[in-house]
PDB file of C-alpha atoms in Angstrom:
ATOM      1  CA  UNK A  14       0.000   0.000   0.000  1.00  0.00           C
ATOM      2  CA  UNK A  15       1.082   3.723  -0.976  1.00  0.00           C
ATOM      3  CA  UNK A  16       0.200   6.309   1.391  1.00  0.00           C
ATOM      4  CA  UNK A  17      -1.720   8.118  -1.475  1.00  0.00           C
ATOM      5  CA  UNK A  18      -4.238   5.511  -1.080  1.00  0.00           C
ATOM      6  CA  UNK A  19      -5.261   7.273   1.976  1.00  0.00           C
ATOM      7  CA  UNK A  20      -5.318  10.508   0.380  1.00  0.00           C
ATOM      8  CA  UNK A  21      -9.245   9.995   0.138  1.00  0.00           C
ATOM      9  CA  UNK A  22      -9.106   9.797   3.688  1.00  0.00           C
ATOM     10  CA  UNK A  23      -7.370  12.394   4.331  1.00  0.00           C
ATOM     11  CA  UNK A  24      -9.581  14.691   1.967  1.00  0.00           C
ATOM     12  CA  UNK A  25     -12.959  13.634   3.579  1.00  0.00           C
ATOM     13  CA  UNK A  26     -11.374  14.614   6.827  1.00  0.00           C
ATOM     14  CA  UNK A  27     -10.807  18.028   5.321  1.00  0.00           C
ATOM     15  CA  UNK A  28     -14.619  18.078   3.909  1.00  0.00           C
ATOM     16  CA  UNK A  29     -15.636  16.954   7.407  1.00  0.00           C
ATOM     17  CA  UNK A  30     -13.813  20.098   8.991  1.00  0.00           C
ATOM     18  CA  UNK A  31     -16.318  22.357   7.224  1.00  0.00           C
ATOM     19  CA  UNK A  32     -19.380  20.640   7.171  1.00  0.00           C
ATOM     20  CA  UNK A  33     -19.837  17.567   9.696  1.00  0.00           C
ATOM     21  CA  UNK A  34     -22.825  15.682   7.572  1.00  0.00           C
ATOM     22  CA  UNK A  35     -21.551  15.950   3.791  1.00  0.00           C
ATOM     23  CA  UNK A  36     -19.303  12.741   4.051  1.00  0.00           C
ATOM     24  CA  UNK A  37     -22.333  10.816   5.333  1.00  0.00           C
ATOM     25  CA  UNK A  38     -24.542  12.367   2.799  1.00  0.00           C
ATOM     26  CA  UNK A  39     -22.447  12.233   0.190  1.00  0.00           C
ATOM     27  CA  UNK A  40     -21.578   8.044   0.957  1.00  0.00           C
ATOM     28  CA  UNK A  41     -25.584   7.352   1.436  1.00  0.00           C
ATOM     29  CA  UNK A  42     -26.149   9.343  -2.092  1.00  0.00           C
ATOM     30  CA  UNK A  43     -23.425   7.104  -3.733  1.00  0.00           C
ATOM     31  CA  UNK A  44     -25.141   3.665  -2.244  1.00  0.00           C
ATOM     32  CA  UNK A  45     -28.544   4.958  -3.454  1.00  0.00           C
ATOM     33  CA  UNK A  46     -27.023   5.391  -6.608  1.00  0.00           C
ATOM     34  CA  UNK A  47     -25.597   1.310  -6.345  1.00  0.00           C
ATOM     35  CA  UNK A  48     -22.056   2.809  -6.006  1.00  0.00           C
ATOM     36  CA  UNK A  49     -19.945   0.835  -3.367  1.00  0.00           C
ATOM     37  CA  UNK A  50     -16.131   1.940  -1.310  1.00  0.00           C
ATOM     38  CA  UNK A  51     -13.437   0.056  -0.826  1.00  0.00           C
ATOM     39  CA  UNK A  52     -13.656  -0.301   3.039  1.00  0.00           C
ATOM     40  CA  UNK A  53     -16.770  -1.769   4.501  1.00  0.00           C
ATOM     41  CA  UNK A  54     -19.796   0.946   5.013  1.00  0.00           C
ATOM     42  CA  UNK A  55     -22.472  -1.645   7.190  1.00  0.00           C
ATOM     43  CA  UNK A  56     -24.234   1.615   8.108  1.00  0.00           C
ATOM     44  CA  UNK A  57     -25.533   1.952   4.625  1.00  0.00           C
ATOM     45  CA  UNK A  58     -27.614  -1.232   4.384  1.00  0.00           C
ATOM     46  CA  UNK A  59     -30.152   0.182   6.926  1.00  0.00           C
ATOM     47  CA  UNK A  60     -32.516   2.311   4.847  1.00  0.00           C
ATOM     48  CA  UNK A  61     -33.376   4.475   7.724  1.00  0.00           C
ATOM     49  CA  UNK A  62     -29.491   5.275   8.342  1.00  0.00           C
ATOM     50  CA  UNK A  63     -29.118   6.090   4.694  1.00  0.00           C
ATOM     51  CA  UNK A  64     -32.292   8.505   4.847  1.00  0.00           C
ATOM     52  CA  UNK A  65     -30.980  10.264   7.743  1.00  0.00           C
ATOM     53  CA  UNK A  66     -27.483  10.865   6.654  1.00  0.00           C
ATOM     54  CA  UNK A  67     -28.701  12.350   3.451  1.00  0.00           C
ATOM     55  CA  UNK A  68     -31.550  14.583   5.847  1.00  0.00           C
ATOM     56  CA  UNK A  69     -29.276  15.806   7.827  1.00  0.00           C
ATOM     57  CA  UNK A  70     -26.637  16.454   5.421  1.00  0.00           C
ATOM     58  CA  UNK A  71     -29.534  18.763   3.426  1.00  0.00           C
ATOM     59  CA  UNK A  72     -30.489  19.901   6.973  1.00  0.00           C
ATOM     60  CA  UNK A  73     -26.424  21.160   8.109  1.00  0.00           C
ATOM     61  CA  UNK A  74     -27.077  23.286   4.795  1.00  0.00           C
ATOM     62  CA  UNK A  75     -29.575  25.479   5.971  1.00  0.00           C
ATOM     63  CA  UNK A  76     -28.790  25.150   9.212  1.00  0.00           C
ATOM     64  CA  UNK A  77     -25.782  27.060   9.340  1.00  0.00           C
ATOM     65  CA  UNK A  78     -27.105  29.968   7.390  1.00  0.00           C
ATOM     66  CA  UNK A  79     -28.807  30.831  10.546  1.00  0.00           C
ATOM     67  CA  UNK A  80     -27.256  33.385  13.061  1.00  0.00           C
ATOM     68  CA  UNK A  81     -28.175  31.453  15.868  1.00  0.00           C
ATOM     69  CA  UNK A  82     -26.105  28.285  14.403  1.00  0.00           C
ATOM     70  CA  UNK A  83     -22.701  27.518  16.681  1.00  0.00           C
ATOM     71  CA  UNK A  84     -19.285  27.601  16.122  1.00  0.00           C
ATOM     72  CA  UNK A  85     -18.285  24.349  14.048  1.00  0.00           C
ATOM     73  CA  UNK A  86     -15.360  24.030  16.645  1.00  0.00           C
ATOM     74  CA  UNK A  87     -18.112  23.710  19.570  1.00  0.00           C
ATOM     75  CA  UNK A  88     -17.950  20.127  21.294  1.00  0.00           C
ATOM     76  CA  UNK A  89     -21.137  18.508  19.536  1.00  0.00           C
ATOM     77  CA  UNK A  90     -19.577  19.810  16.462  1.00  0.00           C
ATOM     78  CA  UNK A  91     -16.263  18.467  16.927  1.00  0.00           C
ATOM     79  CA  UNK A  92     -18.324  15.220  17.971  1.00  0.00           C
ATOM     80  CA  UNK A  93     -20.217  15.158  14.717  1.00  0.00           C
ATOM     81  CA  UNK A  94     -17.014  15.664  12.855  1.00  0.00           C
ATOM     82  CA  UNK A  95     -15.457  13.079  14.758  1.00  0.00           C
ATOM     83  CA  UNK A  96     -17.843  10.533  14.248  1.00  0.00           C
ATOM     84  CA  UNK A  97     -18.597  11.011  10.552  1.00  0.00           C
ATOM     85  CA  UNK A  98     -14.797  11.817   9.528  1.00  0.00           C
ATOM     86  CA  UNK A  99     -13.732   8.437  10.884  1.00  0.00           C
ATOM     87  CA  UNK A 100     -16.880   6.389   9.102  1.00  0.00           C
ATOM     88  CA  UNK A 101     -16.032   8.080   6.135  1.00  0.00           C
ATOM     89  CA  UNK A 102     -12.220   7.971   6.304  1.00  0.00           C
ATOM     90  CA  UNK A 103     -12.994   3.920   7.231  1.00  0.00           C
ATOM     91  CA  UNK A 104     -15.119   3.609   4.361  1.00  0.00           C
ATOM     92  CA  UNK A 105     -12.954   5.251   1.644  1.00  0.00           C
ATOM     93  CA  UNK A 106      -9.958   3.604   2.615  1.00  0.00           C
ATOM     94  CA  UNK A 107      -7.985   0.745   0.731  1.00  0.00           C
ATOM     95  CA  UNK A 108      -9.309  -2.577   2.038  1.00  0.00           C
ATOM     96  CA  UNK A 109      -8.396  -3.993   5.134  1.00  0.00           C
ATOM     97  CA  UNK A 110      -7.097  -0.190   5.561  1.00  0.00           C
ATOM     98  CA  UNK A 111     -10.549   1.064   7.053  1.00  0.00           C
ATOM     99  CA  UNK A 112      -9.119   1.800  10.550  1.00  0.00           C
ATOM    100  CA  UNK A 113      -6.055   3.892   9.373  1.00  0.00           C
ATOM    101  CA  UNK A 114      -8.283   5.769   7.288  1.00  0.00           C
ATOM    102  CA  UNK A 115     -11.063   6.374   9.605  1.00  0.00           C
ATOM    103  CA  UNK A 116      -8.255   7.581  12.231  1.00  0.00           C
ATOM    104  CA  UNK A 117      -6.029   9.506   9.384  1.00  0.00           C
ATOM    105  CA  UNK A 118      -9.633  11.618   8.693  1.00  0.00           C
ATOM    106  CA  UNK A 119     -10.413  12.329  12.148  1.00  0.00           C
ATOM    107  CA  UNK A 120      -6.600  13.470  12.618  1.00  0.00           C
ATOM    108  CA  UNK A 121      -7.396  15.594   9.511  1.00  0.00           C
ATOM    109  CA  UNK A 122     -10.530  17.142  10.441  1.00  0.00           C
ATOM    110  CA  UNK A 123     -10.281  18.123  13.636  1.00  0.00           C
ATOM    111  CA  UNK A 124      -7.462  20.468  13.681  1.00  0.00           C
ATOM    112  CA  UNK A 125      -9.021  21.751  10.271  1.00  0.00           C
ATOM    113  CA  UNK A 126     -11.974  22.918  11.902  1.00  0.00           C
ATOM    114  CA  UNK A 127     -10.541  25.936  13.670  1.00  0.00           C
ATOM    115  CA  UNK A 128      -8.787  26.707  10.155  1.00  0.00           C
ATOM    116  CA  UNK A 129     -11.797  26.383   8.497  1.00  0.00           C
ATOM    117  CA  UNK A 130     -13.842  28.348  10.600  1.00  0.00           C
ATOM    118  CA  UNK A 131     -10.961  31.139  10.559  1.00  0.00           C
ATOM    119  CA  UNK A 132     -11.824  31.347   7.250  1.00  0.00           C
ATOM    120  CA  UNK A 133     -15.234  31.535   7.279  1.00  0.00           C
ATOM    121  CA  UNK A 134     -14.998  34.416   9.854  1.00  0.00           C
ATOM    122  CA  UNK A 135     -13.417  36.213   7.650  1.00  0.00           C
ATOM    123  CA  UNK A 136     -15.439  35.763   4.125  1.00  0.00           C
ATOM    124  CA  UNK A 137     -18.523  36.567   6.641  1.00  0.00           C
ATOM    125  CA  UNK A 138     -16.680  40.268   7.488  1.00  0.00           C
ATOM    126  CA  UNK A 139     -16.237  40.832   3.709  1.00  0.00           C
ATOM    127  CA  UNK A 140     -19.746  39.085   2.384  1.00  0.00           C
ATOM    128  CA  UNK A 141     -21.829  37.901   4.752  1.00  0.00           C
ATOM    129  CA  UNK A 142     -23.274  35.332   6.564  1.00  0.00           C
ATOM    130  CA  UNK A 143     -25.468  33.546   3.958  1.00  0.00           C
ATOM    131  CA  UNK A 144     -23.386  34.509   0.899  1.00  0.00           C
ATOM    132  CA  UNK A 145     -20.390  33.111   2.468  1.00  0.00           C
ATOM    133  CA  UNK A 146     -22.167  29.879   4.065  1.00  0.00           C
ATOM    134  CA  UNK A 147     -23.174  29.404   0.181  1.00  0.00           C
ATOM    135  CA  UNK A 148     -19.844  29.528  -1.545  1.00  0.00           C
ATOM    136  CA  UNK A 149     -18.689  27.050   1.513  1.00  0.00           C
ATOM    137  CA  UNK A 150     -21.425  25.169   0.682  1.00  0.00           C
ATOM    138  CA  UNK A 151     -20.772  24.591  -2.948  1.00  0.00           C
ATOM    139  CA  UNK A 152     -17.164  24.123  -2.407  1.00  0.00           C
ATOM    140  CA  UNK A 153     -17.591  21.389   0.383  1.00  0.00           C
ATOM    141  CA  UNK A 154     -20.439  19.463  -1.363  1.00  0.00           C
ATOM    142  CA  UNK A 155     -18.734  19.294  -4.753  1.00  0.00           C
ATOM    143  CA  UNK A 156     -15.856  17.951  -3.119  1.00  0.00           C
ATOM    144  CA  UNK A 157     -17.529  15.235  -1.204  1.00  0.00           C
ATOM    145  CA  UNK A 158     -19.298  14.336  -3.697  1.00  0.00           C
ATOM    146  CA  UNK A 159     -16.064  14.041  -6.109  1.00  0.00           C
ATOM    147  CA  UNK A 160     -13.977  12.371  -3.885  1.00  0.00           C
ATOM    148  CA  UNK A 161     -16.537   9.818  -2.999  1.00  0.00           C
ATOM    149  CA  UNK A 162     -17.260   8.973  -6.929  1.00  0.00           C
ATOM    150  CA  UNK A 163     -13.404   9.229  -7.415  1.00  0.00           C
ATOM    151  CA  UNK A 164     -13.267   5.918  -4.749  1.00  0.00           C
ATOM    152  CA  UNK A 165     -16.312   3.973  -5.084  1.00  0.00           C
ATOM    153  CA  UNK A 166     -17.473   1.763  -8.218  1.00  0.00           C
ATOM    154  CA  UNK A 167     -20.617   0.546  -9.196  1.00  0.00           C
ATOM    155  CA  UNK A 168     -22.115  -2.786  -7.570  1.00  0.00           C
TER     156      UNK A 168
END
């Protein structure tokens, strides 16, 4: 194994800094569309899992438009980037690779969090709140959804 076959790992991690729910949405989208990952994704074969991580991948999108929404870096949000950074990083690793990866995109998105957010401060002085939560928006969701049809094949 190369360690560039982690670098799907590692680049989920960094989608899961931003937005905690678009690796989870973006792996249940793929299975609805018969697409499987290398590493083993259980999760997915419950229907009612795969609904929920595509709701509340939708839902983090309008969700943090609002002004009330907290700081990514906050513990539940460091929890929710935790947890779906490491299922993500698991399930777009190299086989029999799914724990390094699930640990290598936890390792990546944590620390990335309080960059990200940095930067979102700072678009949100110069454009505002819901303009700049858009552009992070479409930047994060294209990615997740390219590195996740970059790994996975059709069934």
């Amino acid at each position: 194994m190369k360690y560039r076959d982690l670098l799907p790992s590692v680049l989920i991690g960094a989608v899961a800094s931003a937005r905690s729910m678009s690796p989870m949405g973006a792996l249940a989208a793929a299975h609805l569309a018969g697409r499987s990952t290398p590493g083993r994704l259980l999760l997915l074969k419950q229907p009612l899992f795969t609904a929920g991580a595509l709701m509340m991948g939708v839902g983090e999108l309008f969700g943090d438009k609002m002004k009330t929404a907290p700081d990514r870096t906050v513990a539940l949000g460091l929890l929710a980037r935790v947890m779906s950074a490491g299922i993500a990083g698991a399930a777009l690793a190299p086989k029999g690779r799914d724990r390094l990866g699930g640990v290598i995109a936890v390792a990546t998105a944590v620390p990335l969090a309080y960059l990200t957010l940095a930067g979102r401060k700072r678009a949100m002085r110069r454009i505002g709140q819901t303009r700049s939560g858009l552009v992070e928006d479409a930047m994060i969701v294209c990615s997740a959804v390219a590195i996740v049809l970059a790994v996975s094949r059709k069934r």
